[in-house]
mmCIF file of C-alpha atoms in Angstrom:
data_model
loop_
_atom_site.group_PDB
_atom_site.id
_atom_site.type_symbol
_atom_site.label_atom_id
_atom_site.label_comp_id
_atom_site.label_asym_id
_atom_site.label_seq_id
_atom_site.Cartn_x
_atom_site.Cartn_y
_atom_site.Cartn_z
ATOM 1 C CA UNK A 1171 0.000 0.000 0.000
ATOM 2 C CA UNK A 1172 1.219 3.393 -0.968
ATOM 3 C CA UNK A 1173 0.118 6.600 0.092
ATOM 4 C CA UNK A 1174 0.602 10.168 -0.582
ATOM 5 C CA UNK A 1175 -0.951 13.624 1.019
ATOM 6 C CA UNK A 1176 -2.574 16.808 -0.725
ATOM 7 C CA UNK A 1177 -3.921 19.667 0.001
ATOM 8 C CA UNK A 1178 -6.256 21.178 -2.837
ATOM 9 C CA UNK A 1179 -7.790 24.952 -2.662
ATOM 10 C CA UNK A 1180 -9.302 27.628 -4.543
ATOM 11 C CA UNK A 1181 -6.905 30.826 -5.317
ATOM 12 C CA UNK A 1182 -7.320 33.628 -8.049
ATOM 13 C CA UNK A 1183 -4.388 33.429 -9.892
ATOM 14 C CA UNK A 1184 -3.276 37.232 -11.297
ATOM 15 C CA UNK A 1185 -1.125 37.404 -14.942
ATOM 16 C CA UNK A 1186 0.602 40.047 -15.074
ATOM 17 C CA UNK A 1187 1.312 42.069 -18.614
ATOM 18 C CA UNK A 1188 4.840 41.522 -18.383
ATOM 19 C CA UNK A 1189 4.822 38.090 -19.643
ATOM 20 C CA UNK A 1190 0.886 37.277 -20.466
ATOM 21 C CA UNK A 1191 0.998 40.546 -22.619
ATOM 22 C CA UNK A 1192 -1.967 42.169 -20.729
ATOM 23 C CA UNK A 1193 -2.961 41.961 -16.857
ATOM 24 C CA UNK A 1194 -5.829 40.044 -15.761
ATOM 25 C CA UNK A 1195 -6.987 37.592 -13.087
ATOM 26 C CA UNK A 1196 -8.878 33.773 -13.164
ATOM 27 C CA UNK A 1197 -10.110 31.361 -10.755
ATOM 28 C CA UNK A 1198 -8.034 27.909 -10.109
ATOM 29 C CA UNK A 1199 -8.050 25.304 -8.312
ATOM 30 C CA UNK A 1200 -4.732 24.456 -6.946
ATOM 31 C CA UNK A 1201 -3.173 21.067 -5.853
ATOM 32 C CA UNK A 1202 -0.070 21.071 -3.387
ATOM 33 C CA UNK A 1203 2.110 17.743 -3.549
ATOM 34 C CA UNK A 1204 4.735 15.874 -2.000
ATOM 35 C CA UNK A 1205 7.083 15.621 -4.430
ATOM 36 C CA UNK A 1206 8.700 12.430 -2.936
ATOM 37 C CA UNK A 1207 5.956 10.874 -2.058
ATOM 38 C CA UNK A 1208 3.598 11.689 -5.125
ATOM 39 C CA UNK A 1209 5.031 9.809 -7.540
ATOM 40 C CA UNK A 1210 4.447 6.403 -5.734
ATOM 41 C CA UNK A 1211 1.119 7.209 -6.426
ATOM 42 C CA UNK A 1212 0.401 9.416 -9.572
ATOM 43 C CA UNK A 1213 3.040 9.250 -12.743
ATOM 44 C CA UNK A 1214 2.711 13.011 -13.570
ATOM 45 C CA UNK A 1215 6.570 13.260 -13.570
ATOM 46 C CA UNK A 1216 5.993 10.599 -16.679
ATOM 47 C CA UNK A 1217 4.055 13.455 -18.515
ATOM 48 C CA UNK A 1218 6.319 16.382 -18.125
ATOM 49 C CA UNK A 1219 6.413 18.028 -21.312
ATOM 50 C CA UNK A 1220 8.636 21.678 -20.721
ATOM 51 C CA UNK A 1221 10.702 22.515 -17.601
ATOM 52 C CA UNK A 1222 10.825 20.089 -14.463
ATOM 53 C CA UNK A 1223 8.620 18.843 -11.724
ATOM 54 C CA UNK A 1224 8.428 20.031 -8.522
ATOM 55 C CA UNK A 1225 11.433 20.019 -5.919
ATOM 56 C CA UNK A 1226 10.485 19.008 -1.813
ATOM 57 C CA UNK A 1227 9.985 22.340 -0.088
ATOM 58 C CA UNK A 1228 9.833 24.480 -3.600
ATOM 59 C CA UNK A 1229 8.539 27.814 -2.054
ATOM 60 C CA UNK A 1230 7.827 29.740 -5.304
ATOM 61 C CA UNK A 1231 7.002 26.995 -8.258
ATOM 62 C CA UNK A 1232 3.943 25.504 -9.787
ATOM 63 C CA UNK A 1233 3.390 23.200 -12.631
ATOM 64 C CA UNK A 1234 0.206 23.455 -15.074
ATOM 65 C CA UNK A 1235 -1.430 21.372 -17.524
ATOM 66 C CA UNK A 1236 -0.006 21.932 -20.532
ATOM 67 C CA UNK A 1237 -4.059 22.704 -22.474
ATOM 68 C CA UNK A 1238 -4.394 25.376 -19.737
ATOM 69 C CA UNK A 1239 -1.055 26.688 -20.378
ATOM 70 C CA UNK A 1240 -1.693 27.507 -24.171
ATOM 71 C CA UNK A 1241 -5.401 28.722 -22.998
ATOM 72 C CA UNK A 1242 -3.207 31.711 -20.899
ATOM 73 C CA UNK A 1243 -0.237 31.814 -22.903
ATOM 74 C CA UNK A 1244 2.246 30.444 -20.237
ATOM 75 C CA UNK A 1245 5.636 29.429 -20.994
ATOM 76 C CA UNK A 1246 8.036 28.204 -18.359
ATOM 77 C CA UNK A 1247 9.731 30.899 -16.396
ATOM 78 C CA UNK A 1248 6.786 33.340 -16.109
ATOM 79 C CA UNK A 1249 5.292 34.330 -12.914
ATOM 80 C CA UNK A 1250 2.083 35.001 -11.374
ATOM 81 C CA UNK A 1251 0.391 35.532 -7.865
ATOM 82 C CA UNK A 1252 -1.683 33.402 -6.262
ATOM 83 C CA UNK A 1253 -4.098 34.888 -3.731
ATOM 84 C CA UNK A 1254 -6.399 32.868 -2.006
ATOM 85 C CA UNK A 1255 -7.851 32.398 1.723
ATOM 86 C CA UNK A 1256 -5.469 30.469 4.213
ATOM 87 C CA UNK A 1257 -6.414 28.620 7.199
ATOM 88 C CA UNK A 1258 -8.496 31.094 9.656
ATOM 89 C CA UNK A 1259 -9.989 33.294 6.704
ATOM 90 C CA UNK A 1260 -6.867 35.496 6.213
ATOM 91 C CA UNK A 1261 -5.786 36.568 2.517
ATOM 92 C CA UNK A 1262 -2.479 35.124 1.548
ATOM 93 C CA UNK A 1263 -0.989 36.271 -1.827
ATOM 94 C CA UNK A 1264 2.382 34.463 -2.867
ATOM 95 C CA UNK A 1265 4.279 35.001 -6.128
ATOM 96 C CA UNK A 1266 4.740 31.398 -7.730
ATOM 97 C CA UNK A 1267 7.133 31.093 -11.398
ATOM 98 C CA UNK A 1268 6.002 28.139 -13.510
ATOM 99 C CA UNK A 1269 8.886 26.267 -13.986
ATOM 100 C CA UNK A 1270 7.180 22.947 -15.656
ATOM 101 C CA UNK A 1271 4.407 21.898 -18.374
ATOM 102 C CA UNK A 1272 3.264 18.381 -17.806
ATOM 103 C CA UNK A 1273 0.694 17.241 -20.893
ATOM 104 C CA UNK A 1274 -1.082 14.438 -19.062
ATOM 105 C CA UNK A 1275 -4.033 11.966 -20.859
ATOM 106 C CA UNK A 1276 -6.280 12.706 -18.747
ATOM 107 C CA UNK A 1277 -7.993 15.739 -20.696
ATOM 108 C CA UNK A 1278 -9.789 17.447 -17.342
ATOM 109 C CA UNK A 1279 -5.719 17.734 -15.813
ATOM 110 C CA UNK A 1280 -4.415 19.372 -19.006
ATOM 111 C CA UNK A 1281 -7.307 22.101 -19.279
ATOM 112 C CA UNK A 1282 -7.154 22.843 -15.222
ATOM 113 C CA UNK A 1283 -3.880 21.863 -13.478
ATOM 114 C CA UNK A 1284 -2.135 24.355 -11.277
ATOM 115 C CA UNK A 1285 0.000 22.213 -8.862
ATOM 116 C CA UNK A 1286 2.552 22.947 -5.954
ATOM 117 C CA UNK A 1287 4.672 21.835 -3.168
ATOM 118 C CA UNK A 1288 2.928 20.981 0.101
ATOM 119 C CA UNK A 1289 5.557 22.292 2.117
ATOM 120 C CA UNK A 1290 5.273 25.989 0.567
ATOM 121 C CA UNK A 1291 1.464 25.358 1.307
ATOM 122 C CA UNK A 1292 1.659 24.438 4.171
ATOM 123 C CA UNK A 1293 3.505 27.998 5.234
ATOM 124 C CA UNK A 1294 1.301 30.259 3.471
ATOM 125 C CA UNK A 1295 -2.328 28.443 4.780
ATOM 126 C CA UNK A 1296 -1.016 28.065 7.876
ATOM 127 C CA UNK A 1297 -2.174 24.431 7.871
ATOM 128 C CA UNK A 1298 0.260 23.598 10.301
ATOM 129 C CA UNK A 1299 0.577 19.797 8.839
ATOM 130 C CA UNK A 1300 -2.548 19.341 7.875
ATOM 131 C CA UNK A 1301 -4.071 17.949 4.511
ATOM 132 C CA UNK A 1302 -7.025 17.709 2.680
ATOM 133 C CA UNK A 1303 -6.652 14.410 0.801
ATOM 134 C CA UNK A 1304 -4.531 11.188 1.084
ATOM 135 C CA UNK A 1305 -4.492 9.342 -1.769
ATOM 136 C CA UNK A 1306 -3.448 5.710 -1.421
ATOM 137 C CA UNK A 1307 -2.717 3.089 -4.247
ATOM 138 C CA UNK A 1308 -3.730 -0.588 -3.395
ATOM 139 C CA UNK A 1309 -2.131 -1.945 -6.165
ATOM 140 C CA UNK A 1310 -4.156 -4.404 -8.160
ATOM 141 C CA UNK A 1311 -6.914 -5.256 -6.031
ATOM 142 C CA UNK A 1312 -10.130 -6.159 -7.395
ATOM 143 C CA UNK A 1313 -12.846 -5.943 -4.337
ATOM 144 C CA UNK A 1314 -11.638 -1.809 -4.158
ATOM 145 C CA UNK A 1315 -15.434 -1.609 -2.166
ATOM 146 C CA UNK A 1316 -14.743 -3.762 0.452
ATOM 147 C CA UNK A 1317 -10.944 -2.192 1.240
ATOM 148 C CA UNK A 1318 -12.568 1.117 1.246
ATOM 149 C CA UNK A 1319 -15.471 0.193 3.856
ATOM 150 C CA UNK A 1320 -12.456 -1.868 5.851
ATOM 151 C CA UNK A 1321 -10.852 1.658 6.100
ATOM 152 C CA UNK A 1322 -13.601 3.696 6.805
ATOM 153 C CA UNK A 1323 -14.402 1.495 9.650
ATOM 154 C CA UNK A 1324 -11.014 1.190 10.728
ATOM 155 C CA UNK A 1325 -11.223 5.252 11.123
ATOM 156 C CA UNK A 1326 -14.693 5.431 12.875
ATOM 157 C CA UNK A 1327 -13.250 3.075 15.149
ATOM 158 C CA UNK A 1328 -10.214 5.065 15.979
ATOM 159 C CA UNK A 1329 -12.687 8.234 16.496
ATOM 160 C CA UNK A 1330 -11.582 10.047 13.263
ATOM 161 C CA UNK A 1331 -14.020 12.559 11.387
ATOM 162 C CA UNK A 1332 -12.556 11.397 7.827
ATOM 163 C CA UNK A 1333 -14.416 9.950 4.928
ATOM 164 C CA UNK A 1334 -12.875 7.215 2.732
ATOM 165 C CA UNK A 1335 -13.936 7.034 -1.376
ATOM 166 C CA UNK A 1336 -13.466 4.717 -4.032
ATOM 167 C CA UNK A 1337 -11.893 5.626 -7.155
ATOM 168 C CA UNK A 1338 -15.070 3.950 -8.634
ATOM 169 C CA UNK A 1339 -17.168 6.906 -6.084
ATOM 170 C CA UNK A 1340 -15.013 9.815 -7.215
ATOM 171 C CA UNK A 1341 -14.735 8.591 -11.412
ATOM 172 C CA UNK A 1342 -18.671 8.110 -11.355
ATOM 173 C CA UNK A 1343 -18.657 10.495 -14.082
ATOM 174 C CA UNK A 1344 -16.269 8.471 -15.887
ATOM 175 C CA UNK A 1345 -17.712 5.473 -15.606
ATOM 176 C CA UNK A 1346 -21.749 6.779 -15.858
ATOM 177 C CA UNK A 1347 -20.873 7.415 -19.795
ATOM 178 C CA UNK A 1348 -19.413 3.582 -19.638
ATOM 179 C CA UNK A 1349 -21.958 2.214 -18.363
ATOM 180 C CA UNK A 1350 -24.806 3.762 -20.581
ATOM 181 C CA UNK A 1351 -22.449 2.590 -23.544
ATOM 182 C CA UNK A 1352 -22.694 -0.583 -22.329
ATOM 183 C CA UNK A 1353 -26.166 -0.580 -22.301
ATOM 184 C CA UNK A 1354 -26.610 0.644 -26.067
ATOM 185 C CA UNK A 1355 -24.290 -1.485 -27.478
ATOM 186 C CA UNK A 1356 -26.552 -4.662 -25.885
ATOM 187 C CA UNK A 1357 -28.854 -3.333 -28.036
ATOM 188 C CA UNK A 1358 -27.237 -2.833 -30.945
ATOM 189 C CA UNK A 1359 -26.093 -6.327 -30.697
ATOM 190 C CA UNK A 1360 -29.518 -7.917 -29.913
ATOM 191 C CA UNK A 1361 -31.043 -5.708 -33.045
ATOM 192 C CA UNK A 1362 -28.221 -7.509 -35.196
ATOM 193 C CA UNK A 1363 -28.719 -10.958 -33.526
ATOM 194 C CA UNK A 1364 -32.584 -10.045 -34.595
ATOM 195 C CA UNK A 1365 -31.850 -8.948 -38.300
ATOM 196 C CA UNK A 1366 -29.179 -12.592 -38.399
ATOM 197 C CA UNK A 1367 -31.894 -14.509 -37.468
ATOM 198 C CA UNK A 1368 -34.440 -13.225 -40.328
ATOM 199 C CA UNK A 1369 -31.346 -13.903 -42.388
ATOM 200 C CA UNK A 1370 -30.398 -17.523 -41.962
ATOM 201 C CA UNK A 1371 -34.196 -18.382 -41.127
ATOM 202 C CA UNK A 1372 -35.216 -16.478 -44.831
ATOM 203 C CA UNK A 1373 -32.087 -18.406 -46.618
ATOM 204 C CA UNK A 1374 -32.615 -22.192 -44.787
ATOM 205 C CA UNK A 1375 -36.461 -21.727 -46.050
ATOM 206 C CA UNK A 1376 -35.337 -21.488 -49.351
ATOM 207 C CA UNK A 1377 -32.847 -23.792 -49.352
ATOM 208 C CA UNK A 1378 -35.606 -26.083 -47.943
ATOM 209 C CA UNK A 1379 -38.282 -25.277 -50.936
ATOM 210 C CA UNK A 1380 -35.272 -25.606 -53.802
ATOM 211 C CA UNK A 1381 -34.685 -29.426 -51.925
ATOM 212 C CA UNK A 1382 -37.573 -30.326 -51.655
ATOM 213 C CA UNK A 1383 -37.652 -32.904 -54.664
ATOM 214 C CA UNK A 1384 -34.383 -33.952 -52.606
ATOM 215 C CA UNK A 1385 -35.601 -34.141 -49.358
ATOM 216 C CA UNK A 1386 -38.804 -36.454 -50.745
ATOM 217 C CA UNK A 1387 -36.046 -38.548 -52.405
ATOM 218 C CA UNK A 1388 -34.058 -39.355 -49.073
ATOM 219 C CA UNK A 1389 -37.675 -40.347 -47.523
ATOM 220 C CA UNK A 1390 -38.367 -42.409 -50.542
ATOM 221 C CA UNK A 1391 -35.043 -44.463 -50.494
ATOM 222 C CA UNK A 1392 -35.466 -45.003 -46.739
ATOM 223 C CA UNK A 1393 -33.689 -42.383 -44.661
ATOM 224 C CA UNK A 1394 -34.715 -42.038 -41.433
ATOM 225 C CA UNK A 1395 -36.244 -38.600 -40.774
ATOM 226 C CA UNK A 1396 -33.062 -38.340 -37.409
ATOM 227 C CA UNK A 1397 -30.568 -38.504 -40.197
ATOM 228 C CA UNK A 1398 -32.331 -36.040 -42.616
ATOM 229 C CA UNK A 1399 -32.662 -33.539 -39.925
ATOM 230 C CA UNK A 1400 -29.284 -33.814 -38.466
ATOM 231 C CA UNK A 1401 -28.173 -32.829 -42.340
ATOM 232 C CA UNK A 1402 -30.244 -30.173 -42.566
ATOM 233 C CA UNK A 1403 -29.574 -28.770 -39.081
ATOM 234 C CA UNK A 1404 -25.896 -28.793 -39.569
ATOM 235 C CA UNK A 1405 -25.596 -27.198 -43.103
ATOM 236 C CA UNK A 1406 -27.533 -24.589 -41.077
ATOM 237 C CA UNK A 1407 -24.895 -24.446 -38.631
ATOM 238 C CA UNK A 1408 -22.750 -24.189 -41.490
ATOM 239 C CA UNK A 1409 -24.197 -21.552 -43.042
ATOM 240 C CA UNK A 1410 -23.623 -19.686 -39.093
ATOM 241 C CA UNK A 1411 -19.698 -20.708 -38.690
ATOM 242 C CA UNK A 1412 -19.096 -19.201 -42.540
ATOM 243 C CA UNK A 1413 -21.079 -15.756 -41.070
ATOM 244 C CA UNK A 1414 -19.419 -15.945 -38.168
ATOM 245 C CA UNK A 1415 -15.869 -16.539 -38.924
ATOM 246 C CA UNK A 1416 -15.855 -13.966 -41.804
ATOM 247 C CA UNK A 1417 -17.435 -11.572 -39.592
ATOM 248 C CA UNK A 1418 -14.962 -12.150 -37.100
ATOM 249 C CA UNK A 1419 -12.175 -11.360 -39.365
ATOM 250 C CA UNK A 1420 -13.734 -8.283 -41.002
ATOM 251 C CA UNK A 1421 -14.535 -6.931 -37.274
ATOM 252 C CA UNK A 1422 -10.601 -8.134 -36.262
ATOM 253 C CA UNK A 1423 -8.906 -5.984 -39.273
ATOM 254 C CA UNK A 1424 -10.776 -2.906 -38.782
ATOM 255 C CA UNK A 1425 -10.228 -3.610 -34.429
ATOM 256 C CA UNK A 1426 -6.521 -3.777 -35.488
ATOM 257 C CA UNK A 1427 -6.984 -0.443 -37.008
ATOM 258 C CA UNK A 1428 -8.378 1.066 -34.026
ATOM 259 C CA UNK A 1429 -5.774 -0.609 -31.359
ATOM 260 C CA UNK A 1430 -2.477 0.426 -33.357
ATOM 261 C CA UNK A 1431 -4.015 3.779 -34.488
ATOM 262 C CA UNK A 1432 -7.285 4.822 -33.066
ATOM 263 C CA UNK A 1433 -9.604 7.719 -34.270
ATOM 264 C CA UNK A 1434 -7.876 11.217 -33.736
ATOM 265 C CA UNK A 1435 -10.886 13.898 -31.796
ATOM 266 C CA UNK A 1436 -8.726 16.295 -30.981
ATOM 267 C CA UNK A 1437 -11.235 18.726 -32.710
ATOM 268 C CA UNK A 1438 -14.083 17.543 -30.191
ATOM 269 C CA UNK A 1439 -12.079 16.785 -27.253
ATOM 270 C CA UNK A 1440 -9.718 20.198 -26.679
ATOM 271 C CA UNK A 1441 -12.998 22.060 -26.308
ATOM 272 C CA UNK A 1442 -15.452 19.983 -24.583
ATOM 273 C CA UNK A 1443 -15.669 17.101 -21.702
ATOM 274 C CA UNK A 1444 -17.711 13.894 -22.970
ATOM 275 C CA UNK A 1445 -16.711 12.216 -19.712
ATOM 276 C CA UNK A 1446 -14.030 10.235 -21.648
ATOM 277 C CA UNK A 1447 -10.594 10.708 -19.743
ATOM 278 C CA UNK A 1448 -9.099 10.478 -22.999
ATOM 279 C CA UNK A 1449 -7.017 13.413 -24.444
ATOM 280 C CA UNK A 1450 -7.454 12.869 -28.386
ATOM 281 C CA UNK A 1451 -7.076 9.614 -29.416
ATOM 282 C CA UNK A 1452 -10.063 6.636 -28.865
ATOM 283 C CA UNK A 1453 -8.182 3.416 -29.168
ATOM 284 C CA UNK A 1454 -9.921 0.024 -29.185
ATOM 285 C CA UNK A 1455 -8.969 -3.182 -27.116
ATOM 286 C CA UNK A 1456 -8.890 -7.012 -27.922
ATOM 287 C CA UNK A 1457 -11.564 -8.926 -25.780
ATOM 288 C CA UNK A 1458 -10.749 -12.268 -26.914
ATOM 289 C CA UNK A 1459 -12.996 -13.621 -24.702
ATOM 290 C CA UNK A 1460 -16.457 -11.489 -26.579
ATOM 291 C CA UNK A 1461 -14.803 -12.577 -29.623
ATOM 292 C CA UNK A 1462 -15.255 -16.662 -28.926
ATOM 293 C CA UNK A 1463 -19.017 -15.678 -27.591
ATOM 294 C CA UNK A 1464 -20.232 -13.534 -30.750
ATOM 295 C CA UNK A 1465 -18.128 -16.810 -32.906
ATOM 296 C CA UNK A 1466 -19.827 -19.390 -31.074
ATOM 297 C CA UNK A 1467 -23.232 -17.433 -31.051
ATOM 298 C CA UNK A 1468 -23.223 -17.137 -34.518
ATOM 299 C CA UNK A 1469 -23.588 -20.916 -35.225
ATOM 300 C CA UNK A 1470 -25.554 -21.627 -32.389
ATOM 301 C CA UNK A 1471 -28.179 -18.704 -33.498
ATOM 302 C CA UNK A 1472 -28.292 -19.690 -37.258
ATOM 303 C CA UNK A 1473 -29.145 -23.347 -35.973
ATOM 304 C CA UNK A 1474 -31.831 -22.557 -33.758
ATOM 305 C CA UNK A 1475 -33.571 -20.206 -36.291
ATOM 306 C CA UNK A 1476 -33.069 -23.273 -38.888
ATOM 307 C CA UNK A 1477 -35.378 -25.327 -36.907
ATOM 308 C CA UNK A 1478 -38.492 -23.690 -37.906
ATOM 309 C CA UNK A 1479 -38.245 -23.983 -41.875
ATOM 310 C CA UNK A 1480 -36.696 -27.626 -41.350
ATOM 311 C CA UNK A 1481 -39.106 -29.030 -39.283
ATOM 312 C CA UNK A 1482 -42.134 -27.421 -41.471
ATOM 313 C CA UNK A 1483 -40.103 -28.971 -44.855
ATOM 314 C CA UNK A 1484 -40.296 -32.554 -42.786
ATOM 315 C CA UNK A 1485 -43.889 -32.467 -42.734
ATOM 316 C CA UNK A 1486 -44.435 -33.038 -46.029
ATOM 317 C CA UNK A 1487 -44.848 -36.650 -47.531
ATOM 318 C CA UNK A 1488 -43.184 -38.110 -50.307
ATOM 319 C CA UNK A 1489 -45.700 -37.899 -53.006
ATOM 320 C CA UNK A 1490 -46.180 -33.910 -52.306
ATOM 321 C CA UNK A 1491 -42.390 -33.662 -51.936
ATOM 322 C CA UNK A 1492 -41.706 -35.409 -55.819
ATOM 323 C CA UNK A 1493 -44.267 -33.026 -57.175
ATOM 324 C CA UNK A 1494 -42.863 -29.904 -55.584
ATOM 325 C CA UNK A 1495 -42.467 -27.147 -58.579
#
């Protein structure tokens, strides 16, 4: 288990004409770090795109997102001047010089990121060691609920007034879009499952009427109606593992397309939040697994929907199956 404190805030942050070409002031939220202790958690020294990352007890630098930075016109090296309300109400203004750009995937930290050392927060709030967020990685566990209730109970117990949350609770915007997607494409899939069954059912009928001369033949020269079926029933399943396979290698190529490449919406993304915490590019994923269920349901499907014109072609008697026109 690894663990690393925060303190997040409001502040106004004030440009100043000297670098920004023209004075004016904006509303941030700001997010003071550990710098040794961070990265355990978060990879944002992974992202750093101009300058450096923070140093421990940095009194006078921030890092932005590098989105917000073009939105202002920052370049490493400029300054500006935080003020903001410390602990107790005062005002606190501090001069702060960017001296790193980090351009991170999630979208949300590029357009808003203003970030800090903890330390130098610490001084000016006057939060004398206090935080306002540990964050703590549990590696890859998969029951994150259950940890997160063990904790919270661990702290009521000790007679702390602290909250635990879920990365699940605090990405519920994140995963709400997910979810609904999930939902859709269910139907999509049980509207195509629909439309394949039409299919197969419409061609096994008329493979049934062009053999029906055939089929009165078999009957005639003593097949047993188990043996006629079972042909019948698996040319249908035929018919399904041809679909399926070629499907399954027409959705593969353009899914290895989207994995190695992906669809570039930079013009959709750099403006707006969709609740993807993407920053351009939508990539696709191999699910091997949904791959061997649409396969297998494919065949399955297209022999169940064969039943119907089979078993209504094995009604008919011999004499009415010779004269069949």
């Amino acid at each position: 288990m690894k663990a690393t404190p925060r303190t997040l805030f409001s502040a106004d942050m004030i440009l100043y004409k000297q670098d920004f070409h023209e004075d004016g002031t904006l509303p941030v939220t700001v997010t003071a770090v550990n710098p040794e202790t961070d990265p355990s958690v978060y990879k944002f020294e992974d992202t750093l795109q101009q300058g450096r990352f923070l140093k421990p007890g940095e009194m006078d630098g921030i890092v932005i997102g590098s989105w917000f930075a073009e939105d202002i016109g920052a370049e490493v090296g400029y300054w500006v001047t935080l003020l903001t309300r410390g602990n107790g109400g005062f005002y606190e203004a501090f001069d702060m010089q960017i001296v790193g750009i980090v351009n991170c995937p999630n979208p949300n930290i590029n357009r808003t990121l203003v970030m800090m050392d903890i330390q130098a927060a610490d001084t000016f709030l006057a939060m004398k060691g206090a935080v306002t967020n540990i964050y703590i990685s549990l590696g890859n566990v998969k029951d994150i609920e259950s940890v997160a209730l063990s904790l919270q109970a661990a702290l009521d117990k000790a007679g702390h007034n602290l909250s635990v949350y879920s990365w699940k609770y605090l990405a519920k915007d994140y995963l709400s879009p997910m979810n609904t997607d999930k939902g859709v494409s269910n139907i999509i899939l049980f509207l195509v499952f629909i439309i394949a069954a039409v299919e197969v059912s419409n061609t096994m009928l008329m493979a049934m009427y062009e053999r029906m001369r055939e089929i009165g033949m078999m009957h005639a020269l003593g097949m047993q109606d188990r043996s006629i079926f079972m042909l019948l029933l698996i040319e249908g399943g035929g018919i399904g593992f041809l679909g399926s396979l070629s499907g399954c290698l027409f959705g593969a190529v353009i899914n290895l397309y989207l994995v190695e490449t992906g669809i570039d919406f930079w013009f959709m993304f750099r403006n707006m939040d969709i609740g993807y915490r993407i920053q351009n590019v939508m990539r696709g994923s191999w699910s091997f697994s949904t791959i061997a269920k649409a396969f297998l349901s494919g065949i399955l499907l297209s022999m169940i929907v064969a039943l119907a014109p089979i078993r209504r072609a094995m009604k008919q008697d011999i004499p009415t199956c010779l004269h069949h026109q």
